[in-house]
Coordinates of C-alpha atoms and ligand atoms in Angstrom, one line a residue:
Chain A
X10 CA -33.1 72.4 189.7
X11 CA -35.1 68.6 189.6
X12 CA -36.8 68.3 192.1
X13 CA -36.7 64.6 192.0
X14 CA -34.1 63.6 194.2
X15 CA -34.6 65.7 197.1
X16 CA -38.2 64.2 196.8
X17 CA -36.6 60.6 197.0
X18 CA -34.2 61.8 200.2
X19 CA -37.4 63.2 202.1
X20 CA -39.1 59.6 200.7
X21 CA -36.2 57.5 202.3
X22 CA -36.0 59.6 205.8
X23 CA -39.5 58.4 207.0
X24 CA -38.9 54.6 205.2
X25 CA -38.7 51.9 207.6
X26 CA -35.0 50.7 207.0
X27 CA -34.6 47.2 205.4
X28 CA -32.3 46.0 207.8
X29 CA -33.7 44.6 211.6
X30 CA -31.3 45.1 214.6
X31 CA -30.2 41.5 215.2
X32 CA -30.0 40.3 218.3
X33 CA -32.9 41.8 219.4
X34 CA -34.6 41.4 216.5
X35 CA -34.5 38.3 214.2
X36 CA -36.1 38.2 210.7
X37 CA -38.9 35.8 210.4
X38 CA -37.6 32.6 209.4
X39 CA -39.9 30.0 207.2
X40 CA -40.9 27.0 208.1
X41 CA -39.3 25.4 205.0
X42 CA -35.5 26.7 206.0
X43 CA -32.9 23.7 205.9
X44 CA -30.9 24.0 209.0
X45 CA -29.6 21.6 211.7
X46 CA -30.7 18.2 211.7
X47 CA -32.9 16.7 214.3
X48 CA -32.8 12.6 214.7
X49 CA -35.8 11.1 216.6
X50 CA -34.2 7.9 217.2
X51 CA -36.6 5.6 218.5
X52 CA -38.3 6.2 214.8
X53 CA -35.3 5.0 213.1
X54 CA -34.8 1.9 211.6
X55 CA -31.2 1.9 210.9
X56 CA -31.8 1.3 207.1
X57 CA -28.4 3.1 206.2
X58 CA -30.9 5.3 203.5
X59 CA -29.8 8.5 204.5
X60 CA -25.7 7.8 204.5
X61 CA -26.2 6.3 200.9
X62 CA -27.9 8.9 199.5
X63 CA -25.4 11.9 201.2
X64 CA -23.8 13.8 198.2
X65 CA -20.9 15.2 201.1
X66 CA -20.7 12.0 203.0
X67 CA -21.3 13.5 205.9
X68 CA -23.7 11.1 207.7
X69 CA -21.6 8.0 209.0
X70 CA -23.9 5.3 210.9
X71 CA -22.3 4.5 214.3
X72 CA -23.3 2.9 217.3
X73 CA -24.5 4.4 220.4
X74 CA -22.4 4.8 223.5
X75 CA -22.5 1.2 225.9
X76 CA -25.1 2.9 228.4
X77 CA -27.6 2.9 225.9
X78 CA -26.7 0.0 224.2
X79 CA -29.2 -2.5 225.3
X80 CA -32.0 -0.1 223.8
X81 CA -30.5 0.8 221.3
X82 CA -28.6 -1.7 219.5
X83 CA -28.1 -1.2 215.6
X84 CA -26.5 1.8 214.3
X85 CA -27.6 5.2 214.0
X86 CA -27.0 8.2 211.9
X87 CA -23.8 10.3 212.8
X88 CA -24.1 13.8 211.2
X89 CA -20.9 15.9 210.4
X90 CA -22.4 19.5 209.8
X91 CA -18.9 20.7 208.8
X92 CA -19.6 18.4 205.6
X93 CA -23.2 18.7 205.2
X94 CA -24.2 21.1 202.6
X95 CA -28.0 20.9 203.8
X96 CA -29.7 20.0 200.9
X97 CA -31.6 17.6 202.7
X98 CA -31.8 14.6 200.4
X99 CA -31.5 12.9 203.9
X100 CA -35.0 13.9 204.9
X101 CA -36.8 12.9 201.4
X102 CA -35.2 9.5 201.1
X103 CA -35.8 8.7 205.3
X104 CA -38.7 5.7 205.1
X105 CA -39.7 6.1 208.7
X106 CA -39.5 11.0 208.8
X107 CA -37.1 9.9 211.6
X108 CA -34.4 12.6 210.2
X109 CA -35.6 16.3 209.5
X110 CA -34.1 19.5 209.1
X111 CA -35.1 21.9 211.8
X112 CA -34.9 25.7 210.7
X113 CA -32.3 26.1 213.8
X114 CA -29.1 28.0 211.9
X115 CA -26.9 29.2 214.6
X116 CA -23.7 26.9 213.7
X117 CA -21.3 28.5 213.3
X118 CA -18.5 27.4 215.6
X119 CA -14.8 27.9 216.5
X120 CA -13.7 24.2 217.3
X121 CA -14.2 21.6 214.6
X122 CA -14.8 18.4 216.3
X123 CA -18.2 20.4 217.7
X124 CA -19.6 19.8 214.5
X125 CA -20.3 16.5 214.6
X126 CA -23.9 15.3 215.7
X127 CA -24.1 11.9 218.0
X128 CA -27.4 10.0 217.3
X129 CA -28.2 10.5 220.9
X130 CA -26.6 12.5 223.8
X131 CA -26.3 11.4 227.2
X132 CA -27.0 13.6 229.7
Chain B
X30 CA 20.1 46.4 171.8
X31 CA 18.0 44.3 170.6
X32 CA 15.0 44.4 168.8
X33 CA 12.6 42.9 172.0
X34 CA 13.9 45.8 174.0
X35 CA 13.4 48.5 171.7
X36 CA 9.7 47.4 171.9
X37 CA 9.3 48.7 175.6
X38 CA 9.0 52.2 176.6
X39 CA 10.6 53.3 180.4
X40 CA 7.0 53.7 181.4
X41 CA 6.0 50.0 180.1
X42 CA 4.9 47.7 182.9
X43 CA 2.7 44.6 183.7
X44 CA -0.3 44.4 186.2
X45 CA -2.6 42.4 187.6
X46 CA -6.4 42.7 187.9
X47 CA -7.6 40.1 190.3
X48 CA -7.6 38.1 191.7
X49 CA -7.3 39.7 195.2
X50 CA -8.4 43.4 194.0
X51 CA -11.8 44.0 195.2
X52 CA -13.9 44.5 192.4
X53 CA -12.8 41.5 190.2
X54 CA -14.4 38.2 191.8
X55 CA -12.6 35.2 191.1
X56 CA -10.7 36.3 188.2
X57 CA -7.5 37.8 186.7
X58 CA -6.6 39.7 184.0
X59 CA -2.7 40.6 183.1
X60 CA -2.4 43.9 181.8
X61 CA 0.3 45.2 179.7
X62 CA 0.4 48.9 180.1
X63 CA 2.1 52.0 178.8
X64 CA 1.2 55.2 181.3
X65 CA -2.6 54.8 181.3
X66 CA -2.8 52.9 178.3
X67 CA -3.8 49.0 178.1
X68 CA -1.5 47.2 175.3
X69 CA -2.6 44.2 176.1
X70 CA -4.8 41.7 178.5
X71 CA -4.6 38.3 178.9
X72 CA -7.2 36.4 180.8
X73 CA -6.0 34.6 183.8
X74 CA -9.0 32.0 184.5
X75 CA -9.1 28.8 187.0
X76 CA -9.1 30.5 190.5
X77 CA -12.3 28.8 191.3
X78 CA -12.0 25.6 189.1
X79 CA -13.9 22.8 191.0
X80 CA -14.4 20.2 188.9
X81 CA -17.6 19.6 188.2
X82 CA -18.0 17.8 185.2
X83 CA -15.8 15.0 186.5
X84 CA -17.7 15.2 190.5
X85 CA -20.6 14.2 188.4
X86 CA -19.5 11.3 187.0
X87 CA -19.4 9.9 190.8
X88 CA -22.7 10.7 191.7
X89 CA -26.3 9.6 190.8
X90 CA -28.6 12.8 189.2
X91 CA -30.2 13.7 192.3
X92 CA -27.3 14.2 194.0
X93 CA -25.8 16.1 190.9
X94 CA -29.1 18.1 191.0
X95 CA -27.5 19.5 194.5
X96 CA -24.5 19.9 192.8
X97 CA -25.4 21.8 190.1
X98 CA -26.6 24.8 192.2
X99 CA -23.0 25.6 192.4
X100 CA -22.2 25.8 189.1
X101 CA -22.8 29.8 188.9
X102 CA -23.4 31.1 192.6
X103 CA -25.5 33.8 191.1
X104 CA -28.0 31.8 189.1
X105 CA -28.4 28.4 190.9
X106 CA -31.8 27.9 190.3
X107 CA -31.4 28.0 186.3
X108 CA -28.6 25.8 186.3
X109 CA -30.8 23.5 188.0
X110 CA -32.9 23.8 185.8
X111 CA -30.5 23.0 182.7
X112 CA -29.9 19.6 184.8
X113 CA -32.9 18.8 185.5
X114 CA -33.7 19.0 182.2
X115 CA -31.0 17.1 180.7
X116 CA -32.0 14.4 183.0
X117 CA -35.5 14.2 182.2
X118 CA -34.7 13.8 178.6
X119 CA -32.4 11.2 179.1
X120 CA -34.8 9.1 181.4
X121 CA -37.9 10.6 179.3
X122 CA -39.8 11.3 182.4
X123 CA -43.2 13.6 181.6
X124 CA -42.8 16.7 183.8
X125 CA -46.3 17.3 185.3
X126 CA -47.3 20.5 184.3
X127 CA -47.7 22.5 187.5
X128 CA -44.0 21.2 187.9
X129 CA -43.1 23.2 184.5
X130 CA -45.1 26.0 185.7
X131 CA -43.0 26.1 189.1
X132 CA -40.1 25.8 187.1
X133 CA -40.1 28.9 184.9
X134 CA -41.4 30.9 187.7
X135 CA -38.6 30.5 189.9
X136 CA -35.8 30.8 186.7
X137 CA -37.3 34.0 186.0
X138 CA -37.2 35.1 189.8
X139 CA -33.4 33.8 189.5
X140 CA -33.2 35.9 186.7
X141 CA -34.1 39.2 187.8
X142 CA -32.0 39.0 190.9
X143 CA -28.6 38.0 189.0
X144 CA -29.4 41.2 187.2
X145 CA -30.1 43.6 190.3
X146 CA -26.7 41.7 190.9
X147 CA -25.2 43.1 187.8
X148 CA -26.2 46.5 188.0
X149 CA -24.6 46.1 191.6
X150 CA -21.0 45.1 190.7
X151 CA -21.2 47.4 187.5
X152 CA -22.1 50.3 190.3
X153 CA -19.2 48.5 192.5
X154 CA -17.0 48.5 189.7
X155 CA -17.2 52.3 189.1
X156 CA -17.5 53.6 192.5
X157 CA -21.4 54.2 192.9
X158 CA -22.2 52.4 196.3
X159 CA -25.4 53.4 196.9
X160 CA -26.3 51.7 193.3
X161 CA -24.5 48.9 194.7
X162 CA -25.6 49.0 198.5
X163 CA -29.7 49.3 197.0
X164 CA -29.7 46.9 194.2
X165 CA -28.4 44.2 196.8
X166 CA -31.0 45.2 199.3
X167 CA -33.5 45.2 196.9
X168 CA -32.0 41.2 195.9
X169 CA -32.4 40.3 199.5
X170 CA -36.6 40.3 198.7
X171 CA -36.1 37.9 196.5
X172 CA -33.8 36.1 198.3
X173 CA -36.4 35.8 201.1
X174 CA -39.2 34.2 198.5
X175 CA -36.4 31.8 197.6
X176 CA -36.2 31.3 201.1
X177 CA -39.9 30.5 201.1
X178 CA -40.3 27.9 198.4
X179 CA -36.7 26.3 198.5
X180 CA -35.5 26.1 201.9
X181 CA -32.5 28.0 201.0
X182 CA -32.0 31.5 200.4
X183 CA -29.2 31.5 197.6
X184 CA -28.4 27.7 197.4
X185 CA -31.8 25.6 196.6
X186 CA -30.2 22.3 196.7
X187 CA -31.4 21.3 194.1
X188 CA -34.8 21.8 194.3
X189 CA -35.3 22.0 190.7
X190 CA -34.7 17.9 190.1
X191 CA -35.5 15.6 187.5
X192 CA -38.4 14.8 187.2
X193 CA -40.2 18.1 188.5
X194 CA -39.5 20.1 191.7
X195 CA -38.9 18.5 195.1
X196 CA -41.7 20.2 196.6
X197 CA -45.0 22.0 196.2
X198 CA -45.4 25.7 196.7
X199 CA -46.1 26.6 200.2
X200 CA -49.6 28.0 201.3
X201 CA -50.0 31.9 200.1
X202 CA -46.7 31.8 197.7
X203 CA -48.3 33.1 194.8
X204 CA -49.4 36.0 196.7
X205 CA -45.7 36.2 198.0
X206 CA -44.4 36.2 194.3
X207 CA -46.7 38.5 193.4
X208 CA -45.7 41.0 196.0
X209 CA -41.8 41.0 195.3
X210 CA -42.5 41.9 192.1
X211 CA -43.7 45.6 193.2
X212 CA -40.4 45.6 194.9
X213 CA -38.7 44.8 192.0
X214 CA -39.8 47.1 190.0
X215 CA -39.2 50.0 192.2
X216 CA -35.6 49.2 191.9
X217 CA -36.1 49.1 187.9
X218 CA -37.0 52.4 188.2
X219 CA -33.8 53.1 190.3
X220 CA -31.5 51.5 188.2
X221 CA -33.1 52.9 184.7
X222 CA -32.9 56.8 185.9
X223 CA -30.7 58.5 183.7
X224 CA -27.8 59.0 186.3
X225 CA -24.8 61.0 184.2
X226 CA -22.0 59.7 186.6
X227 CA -23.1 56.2 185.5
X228 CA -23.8 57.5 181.7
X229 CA -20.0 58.8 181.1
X230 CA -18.7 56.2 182.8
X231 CA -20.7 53.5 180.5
X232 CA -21.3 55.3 177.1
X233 CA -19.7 54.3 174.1
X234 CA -17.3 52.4 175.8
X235 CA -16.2 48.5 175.1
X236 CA -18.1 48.3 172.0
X237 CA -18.4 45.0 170.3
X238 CA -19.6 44.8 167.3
X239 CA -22.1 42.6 165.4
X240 CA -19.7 40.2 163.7
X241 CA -17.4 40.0 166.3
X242 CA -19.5 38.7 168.5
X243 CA -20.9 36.1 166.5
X244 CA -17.1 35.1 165.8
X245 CA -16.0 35.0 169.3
X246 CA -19.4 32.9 170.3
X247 CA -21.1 35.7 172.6
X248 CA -24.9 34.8 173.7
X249 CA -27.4 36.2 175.9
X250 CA -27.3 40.3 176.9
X251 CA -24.2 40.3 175.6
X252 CA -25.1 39.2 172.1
X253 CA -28.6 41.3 171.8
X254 CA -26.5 44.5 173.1
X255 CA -24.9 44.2 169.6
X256 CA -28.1 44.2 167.3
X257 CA -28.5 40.0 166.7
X258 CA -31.7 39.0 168.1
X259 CA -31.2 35.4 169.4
X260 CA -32.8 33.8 172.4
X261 CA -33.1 30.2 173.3
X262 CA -36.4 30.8 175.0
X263 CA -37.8 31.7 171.7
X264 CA -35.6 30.1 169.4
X265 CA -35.6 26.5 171.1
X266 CA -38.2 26.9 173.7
X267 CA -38.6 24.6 176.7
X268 CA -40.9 24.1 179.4
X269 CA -43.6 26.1 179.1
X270 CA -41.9 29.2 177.2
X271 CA -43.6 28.8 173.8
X272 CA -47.0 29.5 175.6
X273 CA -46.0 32.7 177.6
X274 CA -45.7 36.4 175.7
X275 CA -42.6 38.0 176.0
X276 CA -40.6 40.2 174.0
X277 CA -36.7 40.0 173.1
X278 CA -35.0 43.6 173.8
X279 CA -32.3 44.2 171.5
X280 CA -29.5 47.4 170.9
X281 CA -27.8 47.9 167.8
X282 CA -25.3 50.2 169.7
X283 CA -23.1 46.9 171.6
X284 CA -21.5 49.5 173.9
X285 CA -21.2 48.7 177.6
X286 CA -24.4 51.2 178.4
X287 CA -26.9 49.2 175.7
X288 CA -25.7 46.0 177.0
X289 CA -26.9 46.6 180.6
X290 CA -30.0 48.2 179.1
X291 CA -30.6 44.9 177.6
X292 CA -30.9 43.7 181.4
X293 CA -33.1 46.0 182.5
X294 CA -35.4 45.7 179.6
X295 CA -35.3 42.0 180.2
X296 CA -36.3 42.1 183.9
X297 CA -39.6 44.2 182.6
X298 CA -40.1 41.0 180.5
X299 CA -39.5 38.9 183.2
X300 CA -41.7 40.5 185.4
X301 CA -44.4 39.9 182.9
X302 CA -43.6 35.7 182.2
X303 CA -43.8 35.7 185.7
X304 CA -47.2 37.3 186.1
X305 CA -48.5 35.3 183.3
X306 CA -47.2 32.2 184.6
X307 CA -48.4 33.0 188.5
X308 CA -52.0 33.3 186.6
X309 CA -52.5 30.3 184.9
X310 CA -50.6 28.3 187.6
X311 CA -52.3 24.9 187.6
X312 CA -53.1 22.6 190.4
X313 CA -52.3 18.8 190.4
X314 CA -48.8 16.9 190.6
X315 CA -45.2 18.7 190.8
X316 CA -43.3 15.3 190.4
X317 CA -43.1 12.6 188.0
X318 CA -45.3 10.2 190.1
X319 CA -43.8 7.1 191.1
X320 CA -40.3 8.3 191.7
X321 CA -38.2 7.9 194.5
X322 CA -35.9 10.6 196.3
X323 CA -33.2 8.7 194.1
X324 CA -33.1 8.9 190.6
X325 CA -30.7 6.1 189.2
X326 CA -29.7 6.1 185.7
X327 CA -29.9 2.3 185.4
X328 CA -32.3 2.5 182.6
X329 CA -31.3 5.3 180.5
X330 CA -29.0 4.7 177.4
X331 CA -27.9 7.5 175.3
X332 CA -26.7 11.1 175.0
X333 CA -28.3 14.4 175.2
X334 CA -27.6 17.9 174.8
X335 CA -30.0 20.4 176.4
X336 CA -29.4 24.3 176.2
X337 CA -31.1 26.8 178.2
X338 CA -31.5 30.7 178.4
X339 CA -29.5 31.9 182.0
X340 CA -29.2 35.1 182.8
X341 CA -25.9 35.4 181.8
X342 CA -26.5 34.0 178.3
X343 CA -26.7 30.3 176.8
X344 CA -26.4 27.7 179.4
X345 CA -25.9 23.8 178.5
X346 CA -25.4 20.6 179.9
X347 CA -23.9 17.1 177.3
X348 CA -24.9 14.0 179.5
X349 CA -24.3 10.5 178.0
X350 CA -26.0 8.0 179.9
X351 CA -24.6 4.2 179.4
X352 CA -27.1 2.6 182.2
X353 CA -25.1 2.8 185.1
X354 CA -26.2 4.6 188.3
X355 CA -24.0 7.5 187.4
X356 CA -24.0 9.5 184.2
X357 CA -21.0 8.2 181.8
X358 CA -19.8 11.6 181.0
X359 CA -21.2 15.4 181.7
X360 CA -20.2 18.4 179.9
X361 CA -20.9 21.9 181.2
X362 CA -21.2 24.9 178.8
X363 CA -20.9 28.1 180.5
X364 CA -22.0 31.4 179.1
X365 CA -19.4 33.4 180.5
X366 CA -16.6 30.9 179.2
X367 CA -16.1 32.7 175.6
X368 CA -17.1 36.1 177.4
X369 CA -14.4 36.4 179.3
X370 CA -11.7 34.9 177.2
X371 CA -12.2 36.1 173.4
X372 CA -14.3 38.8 174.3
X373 CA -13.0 40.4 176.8
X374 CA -9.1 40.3 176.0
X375 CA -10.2 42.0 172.9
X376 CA -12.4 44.4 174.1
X377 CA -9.7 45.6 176.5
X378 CA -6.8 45.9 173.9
X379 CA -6.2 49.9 173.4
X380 CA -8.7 51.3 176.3
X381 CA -7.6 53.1 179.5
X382 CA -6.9 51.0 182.5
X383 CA -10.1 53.4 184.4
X384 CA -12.4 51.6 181.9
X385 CA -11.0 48.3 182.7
X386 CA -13.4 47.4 185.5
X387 CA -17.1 49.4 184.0
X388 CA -15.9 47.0 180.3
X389 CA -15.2 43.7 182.5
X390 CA -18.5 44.2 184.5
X391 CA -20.6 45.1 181.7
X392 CA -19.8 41.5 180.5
X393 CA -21.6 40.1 182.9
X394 CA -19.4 37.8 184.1
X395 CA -19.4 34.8 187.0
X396 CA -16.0 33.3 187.3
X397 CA -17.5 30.5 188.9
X398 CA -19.1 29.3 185.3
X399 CA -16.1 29.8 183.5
X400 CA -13.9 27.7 185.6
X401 CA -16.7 25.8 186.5
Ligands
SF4_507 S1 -28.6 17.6 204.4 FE1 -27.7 16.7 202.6 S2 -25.5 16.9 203.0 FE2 -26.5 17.2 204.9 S3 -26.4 15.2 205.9 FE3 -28.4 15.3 204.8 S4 -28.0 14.5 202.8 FE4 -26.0 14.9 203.7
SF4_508 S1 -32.6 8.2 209.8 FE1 -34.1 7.3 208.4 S2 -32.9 6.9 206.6 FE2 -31.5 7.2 208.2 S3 -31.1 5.1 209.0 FE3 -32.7 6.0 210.2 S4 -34.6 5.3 209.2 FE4 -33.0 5.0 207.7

């Protein structure tokens, strides 16, 4: 009989497995991964950059509720993540690094119209 | 009666494989059968038709760049690459040379993992889960260094673009690369042991031979599996491929066993490009200096036609440029296109239906090139 095998089962027994037990344990996740956006708003200039250069079309530039108006009174990136395919051609092309992708990937969601990203949100 | 019912027997009937049965991906084949017997296949392609070629037309390259990850869903990064390329020639930028470096690291890395993919499905296909359950495990490493350098861990949005890559290595990288590779070789080991389930079920079965494969236009594994040596890395290099030591594995036998030894052989070669590469990695630029996150065409007049080595065979993207923003016209050729038409109707003409799926994995397909 080989004895191969039952050296490989014996091998695998004490391996550690290559799966983590989620929600108590999270793989480590790099620095570089593309997930939700994060808009500091006082940085932006309003230069329309990043909704041009959008291959999905999913950043719409809109204007920021009445409240906040006064301070802020151009328009600012809306960001649909139900069409954003994260590539993050938005980031590169931003003049001012007022649009980043944080590495925050926990989106998935059961009503549609949560998917879309005000500017700013009043509290 | 007539003489179109006389051709049927009572136990003649008509199937489907795919697209909804498990082990098929995006794809159908018809199959005429009598009892056991396949008379006939006819391919059924175009479940996963997304129109690339004309979705290009619309947008500038470095948007394309993020579109042409989708092309193939199990080789993004080389069809990237193909883009990239075609671009670069069109707007003659220089590639910096850590840039080409970068490049051919992460097509081989692409490489190998589309074939731990292959020996998974061919596994799947046959009923071996482990092989399946371990060769995608073993993927997942890669995936992670991917994960790494790209930002993504299948998709890397493009991060092969014209003019270079979009963004240096991160810190200890090479290291990283260097690393996976240990892990990838353990699972060559796996996959190579001579398992005699797997042997029956591959040997000897769906062989091609020579001529018709050079008639039907087979490339890549497919192609060497069947005794013509012919790759584009050697035969047309690019990048940096003419510099780097490799061999080409070929088989003489073009059964469905040889052709997947052709994969294995080649992710030992791949290994090795890699290693070489990793070593004399240069420092300096990774972008054409000077260019912006958008690329625009306006300055580029003419056509091009670049062709690349994927995993899955030859890989090529026609671009004419007539200096607007947007390319005039793209082209995609996709290696599994005459693989799963030509090829695989006739290789399945005469078989038994239980060799259906280990002869329509061992093609190597991605239903997501052909339709593209
Ligand atoms: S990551 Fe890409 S798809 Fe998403 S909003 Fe930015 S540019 Fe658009
Ligand atoms: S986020 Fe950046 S690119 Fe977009 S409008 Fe503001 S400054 Fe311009």
């Amino acid at each position: 009989m080989k004895i191969g095998p039952v050296k490989e089962v014996f091998k695998n027994l004490f391996k550690k497995p290559m799966t983590v037990m989620f929600p108590q344990e999270v793989v480590e996740i790099p620095e570089r991964n593309r997930g939700e956006h994060h808009l500091d708003i006082d940085e932006c200039i309003s230069c329309g950059a990043c909704a041009r250069i959008c291959p999905n079309r999913a950043i719409m530039m809109v204007e920021v509720p009445p409240e906040l108006k006064e301070k802020y009174p151009k328009t600012y990136p809306q960001v649909d993540l139900g069409k954003c395919c994260f590539c993050a051609l938005c980031e590169d092309v931003c003049p001012k690094g007022a649009i980043t992708l944080t590495t925050y990937f926990f989106l998935a969601t059961f009503e549609k119209d949560t998917t879309i990203k005000e500017p700013i949100i009043i509290e | 009666m007539t003489n179109k019912q006389q051709k049927y027997d009572v136990g003649d009937f008509a199937m489907f494989f795919g697209p909804a049965h498990p082990g098929s991906g995006n794809f159908s084949v018809k199959v005429e059968m009598r009892g056991e017997r396949v008379l006939k296949a006819t391919a059924d392609p175009g479940y996963l038709h997304r129109g690339f070629e004309k979705l290009m037309e619309y947008r500038d390259p470095m948007q394309n760049s993020v579109l042409s990850d989708r092309v193939c869903v199990l080789e993004p990064l080389q069809w990237n690459l193909v883009h990239a390329e075609a671009v670069d020639n069109l707007m003659e930028y220089d590639v910096p040379e850590r840039a080409k470096y970068i490049r051919v690291i992460l097509a081989e890395l692409s490489r190998i993992q589309s074939h731990f993919i292959w020996y998974a499905v061919m596994s799947l296909g046959t009923g071996f889960m482990t092989g399946f359950n371990v060769a995608m495990g073993y993927r997942d490493y890669i995936l992670d260094v991917f994960n790494m350098i790209t930002g993504g861990r299948v998709y890397p949005a493009g991060y092969i673009c014209p003019g270079g890559v979009r963004k240096d290595l991160p810190e200890k990288a090479e290291k990283k690369i260097l690393a996976v590779l240990d892990k990838v070789d353990y699972m060559r080991k796996f996959a190579s042991t001579e398992n005699l389930a797997w042997m029956a079920r591959f040997k000897d079965i769906g062989v091609l031979t020579k001529e018709e494969a050079i008639k039907y236009g087979a490339t890549g594994p497919i192609l060497r599996g069947c005794g013509v040596a012919a790759d584009v890395r050697r035969d047309d290099p690019y990048e940096i491929y003419d510099q780097l030591d490799f061999n080409i594995p070929v088989y003489d036998e073009g059964d469905a066993f040889h052709r997947f030894r052709i994969g294995l052989e080649e992710i030992e070669e791949s290994m090795k490009i890699i290693t070489q590469a990793v070593d004399r990695l240069p420092k300096g630029e990774v972008r054409t200096p000077n260019l912006k996150p958008t690329v625009q065409f306006r300055k580029a007049k003419g056509e091009t036609y670049v062709r690349n080595e994927l995993s899955r065979g030859e890989g090529a993207f026609y671009m004419v440029a007539t200096g607007e923003k947007t390319p005039y016209r793209v082209k995609i050729r996709g290696p599994s296109f005459s693989h799963m038409i030509p090829i695989l109707e006739r290789l399945l003409t005469g078989v038994d239906y239980a060799d259906l799926p280990a002869i329509y994995w061992s093609l190597y397909q991605c239903p997501a090139d052909v339709d593209r």
